[in-house]
PDB file of C-alpha atoms in Angstrom:
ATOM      1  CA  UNK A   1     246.059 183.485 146.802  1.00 79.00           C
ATOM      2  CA  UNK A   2     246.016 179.885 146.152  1.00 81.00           C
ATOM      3  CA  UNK A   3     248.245 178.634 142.896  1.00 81.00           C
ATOM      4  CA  UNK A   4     245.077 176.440 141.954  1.00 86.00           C
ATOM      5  CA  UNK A   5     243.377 179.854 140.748  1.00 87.00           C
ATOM      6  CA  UNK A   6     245.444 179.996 137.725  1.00 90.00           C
ATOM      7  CA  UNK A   7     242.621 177.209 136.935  1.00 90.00           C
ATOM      8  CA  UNK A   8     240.272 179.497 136.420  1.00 91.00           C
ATOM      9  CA  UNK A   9     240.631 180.590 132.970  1.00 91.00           C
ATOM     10  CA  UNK A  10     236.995 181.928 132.215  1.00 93.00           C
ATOM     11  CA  UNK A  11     237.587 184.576 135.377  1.00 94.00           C
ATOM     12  CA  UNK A  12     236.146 188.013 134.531  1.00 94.00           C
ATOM     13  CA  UNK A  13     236.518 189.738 137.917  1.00 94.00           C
ATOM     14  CA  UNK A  14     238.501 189.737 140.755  1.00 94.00           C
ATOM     15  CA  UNK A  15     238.236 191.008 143.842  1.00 92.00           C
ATOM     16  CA  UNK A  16     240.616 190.916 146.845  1.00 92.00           C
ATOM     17  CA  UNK A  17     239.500 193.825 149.426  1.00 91.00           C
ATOM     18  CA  UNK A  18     241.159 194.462 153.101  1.00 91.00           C
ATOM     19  CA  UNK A  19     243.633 191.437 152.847  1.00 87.00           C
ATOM     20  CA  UNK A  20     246.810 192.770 154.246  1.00 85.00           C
ATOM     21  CA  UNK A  21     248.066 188.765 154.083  1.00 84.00           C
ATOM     22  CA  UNK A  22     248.291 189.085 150.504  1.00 87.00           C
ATOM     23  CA  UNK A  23     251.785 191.128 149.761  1.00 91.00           C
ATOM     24  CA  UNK A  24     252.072 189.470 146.301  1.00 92.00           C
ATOM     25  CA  UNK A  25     250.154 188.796 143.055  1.00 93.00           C
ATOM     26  CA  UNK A  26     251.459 184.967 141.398  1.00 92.00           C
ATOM     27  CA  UNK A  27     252.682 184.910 138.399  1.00 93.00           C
ATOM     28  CA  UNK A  28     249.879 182.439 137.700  1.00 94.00           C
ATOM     29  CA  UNK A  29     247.522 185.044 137.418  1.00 94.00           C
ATOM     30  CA  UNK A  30     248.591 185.382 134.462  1.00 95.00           C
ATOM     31  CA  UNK A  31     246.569 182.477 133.041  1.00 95.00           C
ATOM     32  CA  UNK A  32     243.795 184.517 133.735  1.00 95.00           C
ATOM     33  CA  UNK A  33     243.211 185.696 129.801  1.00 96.00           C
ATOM     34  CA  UNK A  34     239.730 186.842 130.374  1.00 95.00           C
ATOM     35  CA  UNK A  35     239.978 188.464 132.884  1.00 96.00           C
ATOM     36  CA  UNK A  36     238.547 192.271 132.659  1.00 96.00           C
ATOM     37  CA  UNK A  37     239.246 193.685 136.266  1.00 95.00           C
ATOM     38  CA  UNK A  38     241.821 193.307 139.244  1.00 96.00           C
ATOM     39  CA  UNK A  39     240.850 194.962 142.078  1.00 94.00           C
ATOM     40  CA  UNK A  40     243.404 194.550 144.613  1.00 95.00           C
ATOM     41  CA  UNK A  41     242.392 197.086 147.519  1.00 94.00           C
ATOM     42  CA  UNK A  42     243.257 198.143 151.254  1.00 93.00           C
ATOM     43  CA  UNK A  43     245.560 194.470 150.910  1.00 93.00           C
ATOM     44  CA  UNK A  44     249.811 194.999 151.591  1.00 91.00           C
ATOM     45  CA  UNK A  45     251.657 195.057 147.857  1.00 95.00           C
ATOM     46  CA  UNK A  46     254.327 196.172 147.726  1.00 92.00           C
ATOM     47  CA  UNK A  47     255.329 195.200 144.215  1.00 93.00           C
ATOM     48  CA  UNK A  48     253.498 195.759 141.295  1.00 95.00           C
ATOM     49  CA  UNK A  49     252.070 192.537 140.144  1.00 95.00           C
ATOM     50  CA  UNK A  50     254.006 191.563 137.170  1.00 95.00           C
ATOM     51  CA  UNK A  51     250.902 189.040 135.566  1.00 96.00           C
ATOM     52  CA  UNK A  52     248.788 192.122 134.581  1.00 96.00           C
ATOM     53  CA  UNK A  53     251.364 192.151 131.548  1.00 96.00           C
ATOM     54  CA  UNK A  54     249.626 189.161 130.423  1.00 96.00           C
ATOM     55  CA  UNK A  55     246.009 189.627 130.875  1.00 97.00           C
ATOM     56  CA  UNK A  56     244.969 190.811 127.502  1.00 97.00           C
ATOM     57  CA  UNK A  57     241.471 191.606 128.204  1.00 97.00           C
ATOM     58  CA  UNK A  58     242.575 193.882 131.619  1.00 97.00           C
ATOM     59  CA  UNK A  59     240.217 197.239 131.375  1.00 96.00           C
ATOM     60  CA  UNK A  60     239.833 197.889 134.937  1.00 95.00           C
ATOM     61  CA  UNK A  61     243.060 198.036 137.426  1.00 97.00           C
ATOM     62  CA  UNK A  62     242.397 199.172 140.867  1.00 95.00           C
ATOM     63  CA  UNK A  63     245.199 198.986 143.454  1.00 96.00           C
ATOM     64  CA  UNK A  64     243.793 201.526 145.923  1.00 93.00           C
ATOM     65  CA  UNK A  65     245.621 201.722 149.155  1.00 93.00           C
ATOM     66  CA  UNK A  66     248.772 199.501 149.193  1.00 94.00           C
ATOM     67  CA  UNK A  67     252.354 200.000 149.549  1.00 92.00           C
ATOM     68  CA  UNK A  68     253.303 200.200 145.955  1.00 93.00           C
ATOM     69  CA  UNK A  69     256.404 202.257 145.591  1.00 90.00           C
ATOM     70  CA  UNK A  70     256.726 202.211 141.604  1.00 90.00           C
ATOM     71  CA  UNK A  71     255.004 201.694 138.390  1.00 92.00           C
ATOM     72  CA  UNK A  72     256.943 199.109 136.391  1.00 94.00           C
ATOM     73  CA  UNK A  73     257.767 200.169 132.781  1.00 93.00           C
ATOM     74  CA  UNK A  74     255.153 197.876 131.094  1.00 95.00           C
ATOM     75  CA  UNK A  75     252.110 199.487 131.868  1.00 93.00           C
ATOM     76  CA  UNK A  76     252.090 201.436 128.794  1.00 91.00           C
ATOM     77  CA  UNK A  77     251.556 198.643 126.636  1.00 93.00           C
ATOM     78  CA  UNK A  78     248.290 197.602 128.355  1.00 94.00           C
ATOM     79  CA  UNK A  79     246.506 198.521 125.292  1.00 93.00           C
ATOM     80  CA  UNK A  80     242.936 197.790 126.356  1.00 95.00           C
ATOM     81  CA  UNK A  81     243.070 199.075 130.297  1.00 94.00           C
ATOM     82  CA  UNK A  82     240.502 201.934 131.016  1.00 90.00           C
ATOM     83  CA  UNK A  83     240.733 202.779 134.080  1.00 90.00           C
ATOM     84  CA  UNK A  84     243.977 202.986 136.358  1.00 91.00           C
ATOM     85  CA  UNK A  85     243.483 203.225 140.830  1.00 91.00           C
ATOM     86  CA  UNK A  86     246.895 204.040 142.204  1.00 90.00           C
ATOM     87  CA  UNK A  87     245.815 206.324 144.834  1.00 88.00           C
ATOM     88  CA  UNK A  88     247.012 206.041 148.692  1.00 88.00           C
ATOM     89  CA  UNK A  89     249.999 204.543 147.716  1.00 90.00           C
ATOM     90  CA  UNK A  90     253.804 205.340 148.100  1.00 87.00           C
ATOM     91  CA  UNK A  91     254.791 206.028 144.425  1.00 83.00           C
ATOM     92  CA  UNK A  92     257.800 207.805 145.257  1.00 74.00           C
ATOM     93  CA  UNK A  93     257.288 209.634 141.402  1.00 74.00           C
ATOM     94  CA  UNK A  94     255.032 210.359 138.723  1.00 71.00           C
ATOM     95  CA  UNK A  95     254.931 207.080 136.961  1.00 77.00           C
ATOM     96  CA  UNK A  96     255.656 208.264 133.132  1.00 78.00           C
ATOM     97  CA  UNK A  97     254.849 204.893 131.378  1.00 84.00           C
ATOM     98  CA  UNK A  98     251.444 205.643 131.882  1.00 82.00           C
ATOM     99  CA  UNK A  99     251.756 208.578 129.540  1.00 77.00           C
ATOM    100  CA  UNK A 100     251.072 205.927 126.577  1.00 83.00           C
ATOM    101  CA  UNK A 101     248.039 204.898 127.883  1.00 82.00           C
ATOM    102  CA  UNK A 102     246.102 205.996 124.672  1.00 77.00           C
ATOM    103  CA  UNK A 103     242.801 204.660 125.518  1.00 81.00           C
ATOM    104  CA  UNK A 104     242.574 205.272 129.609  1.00 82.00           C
ATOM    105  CA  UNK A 105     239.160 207.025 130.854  1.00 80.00           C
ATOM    106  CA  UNK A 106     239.776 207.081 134.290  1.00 81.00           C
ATOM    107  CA  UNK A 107     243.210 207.337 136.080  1.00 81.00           C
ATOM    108  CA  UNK A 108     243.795 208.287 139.890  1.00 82.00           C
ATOM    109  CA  UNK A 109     246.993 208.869 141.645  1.00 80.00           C
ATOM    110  CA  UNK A 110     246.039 211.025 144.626  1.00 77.00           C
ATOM    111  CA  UNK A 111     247.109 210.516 148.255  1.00 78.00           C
ATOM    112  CA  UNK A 112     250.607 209.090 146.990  1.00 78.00           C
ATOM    113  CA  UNK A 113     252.996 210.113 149.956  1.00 66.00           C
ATOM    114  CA  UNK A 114     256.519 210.636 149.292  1.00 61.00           C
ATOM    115  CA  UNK A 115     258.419 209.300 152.852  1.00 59.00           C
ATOM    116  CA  UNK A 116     261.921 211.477 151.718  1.00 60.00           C
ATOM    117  CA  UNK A 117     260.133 214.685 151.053  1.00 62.00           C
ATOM    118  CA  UNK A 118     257.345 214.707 152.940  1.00 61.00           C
ATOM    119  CA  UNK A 119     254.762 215.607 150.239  1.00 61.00           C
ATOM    120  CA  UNK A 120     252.277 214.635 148.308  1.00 57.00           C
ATOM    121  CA  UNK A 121     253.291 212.937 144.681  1.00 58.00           C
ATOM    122  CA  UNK A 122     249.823 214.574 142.705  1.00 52.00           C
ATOM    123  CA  UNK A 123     249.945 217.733 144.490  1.00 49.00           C
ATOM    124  CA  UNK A 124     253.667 218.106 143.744  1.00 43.00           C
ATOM    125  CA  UNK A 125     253.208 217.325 140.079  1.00 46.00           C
ATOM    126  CA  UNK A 126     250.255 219.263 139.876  1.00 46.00           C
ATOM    127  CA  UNK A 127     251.442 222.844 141.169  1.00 45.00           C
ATOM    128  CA  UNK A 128     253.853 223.300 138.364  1.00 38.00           C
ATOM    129  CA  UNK A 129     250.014 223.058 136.106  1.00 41.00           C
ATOM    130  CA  UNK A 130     248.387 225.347 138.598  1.00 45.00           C
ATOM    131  CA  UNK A 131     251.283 227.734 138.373  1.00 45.00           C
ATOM    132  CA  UNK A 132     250.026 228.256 134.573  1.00 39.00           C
ATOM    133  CA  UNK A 133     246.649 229.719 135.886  1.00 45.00           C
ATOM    134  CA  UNK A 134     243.047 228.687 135.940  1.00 46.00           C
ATOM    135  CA  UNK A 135     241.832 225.807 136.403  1.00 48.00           C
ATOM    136  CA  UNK A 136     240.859 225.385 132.322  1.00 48.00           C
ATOM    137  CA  UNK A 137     244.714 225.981 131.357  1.00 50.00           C
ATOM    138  CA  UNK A 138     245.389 223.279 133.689  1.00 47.00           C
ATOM    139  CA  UNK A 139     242.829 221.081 132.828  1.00 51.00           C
ATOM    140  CA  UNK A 140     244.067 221.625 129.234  1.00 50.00           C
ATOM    141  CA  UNK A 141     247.818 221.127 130.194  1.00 50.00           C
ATOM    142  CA  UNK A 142     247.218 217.729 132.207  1.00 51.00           C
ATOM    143  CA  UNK A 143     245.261 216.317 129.002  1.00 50.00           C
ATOM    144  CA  UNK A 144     248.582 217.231 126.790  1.00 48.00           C
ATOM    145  CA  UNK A 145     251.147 215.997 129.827  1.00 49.00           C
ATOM    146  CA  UNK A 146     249.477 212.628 129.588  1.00 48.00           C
ATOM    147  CA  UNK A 147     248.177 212.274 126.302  1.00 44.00           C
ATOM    148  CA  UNK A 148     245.092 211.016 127.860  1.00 45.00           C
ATOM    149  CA  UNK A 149     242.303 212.086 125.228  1.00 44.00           C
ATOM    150  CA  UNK A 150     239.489 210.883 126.923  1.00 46.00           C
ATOM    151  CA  UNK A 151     239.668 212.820 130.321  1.00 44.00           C
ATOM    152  CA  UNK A 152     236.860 214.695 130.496  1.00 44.00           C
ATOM    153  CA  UNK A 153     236.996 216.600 134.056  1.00 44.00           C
ATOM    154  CA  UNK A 154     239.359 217.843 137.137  1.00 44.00           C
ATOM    155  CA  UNK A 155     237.851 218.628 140.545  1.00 45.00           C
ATOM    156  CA  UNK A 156     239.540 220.616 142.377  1.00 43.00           C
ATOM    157  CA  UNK A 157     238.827 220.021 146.598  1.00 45.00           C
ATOM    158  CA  UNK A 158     241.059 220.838 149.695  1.00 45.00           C
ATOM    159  CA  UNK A 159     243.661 222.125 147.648  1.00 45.00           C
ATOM    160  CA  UNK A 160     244.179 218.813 145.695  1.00 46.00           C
ATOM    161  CA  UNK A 161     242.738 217.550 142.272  1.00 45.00           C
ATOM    162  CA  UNK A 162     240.711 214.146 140.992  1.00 48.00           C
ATOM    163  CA  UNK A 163     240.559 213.659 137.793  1.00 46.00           C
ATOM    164  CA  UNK A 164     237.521 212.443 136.679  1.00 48.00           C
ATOM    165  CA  UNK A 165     236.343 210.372 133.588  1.00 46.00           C
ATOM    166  CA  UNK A 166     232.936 208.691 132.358  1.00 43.00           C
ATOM    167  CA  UNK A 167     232.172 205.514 133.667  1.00 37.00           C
TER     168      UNK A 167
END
């Protein structure tokens, strides 16, 4: 991305699909205060990008299919994000910050691949819930896990859930 786009203050969306040149997020991003969603998809992160800290209006964050390896800490605090895409992946575990995420609709971590163990991070996490019995107890057990209030559905295909949320 260009440094000049931290120019671009009254951004609302933005959009970077299939760019496996862009590894990194600047920190100018940042200066982005309006903007609402970051969709960063199919592109080669590896690192989280540190500017969504700063981007006080940020209620959609989709980083579908990159290379992302952890969740940092701050995450939690994003106080206005609804919806949270970290599927495909390599979150190497459950990211727990996103536990405070009071006000989340719609979160997705499936298809994370753990390298060292050869598994799946949402399928891992999710037999120990399954283990408790039908699919209701779990549904009910995820929604106290994560505190997430507003989760309104699980589907359950190939063995692996989605959690689902109005949009």
């Amino acid at each position: 991305l260009p440094d000049s786009i931290k120019y671009l203050s009254a951004l609302k969306k933005l959009i970077l699909i299939e760019n496996r040149e862009v590894t990194t997020i600047p920190e100018t991003l940042k200066n982005l205060t309006n903007l609402e969603t970051l969709r960063v998809r199919c592109c080669g992160l590896r690192r989280f990008p540190e500017a969504v800290e700063h981007l006080p209006k940020l209620k959609k964050l989709d980083l579908y299919s990159n290379k992302l390896q952890s969740v940092p800490d701050f995450i939690g605090n994003l106080s206005t994000l609804k919806l949270l895409n970290l599927s495909h992946n390599e979150l190497r575990e459950f990211p727990t910050p996103i536990k405070a995420l009071a006000h989340i609709e719609g979160l997705s971590l499936s298809l994370n691949y753990n390298p060292f163990t050869g598994n799946f991070l949402i399928e891992n996490w999710t037999q120990f819930l399954q283990d408790q019995g039908d699919l209701l107890k779990t549904f009910i057990a995820l929604r106290k896990a994560l505190v997430l209030s507003h989760l309104e559905g699980i589907v359950k295909k190939n063995s692996s859930f989605r959690y689902t949320a109005p949009y």
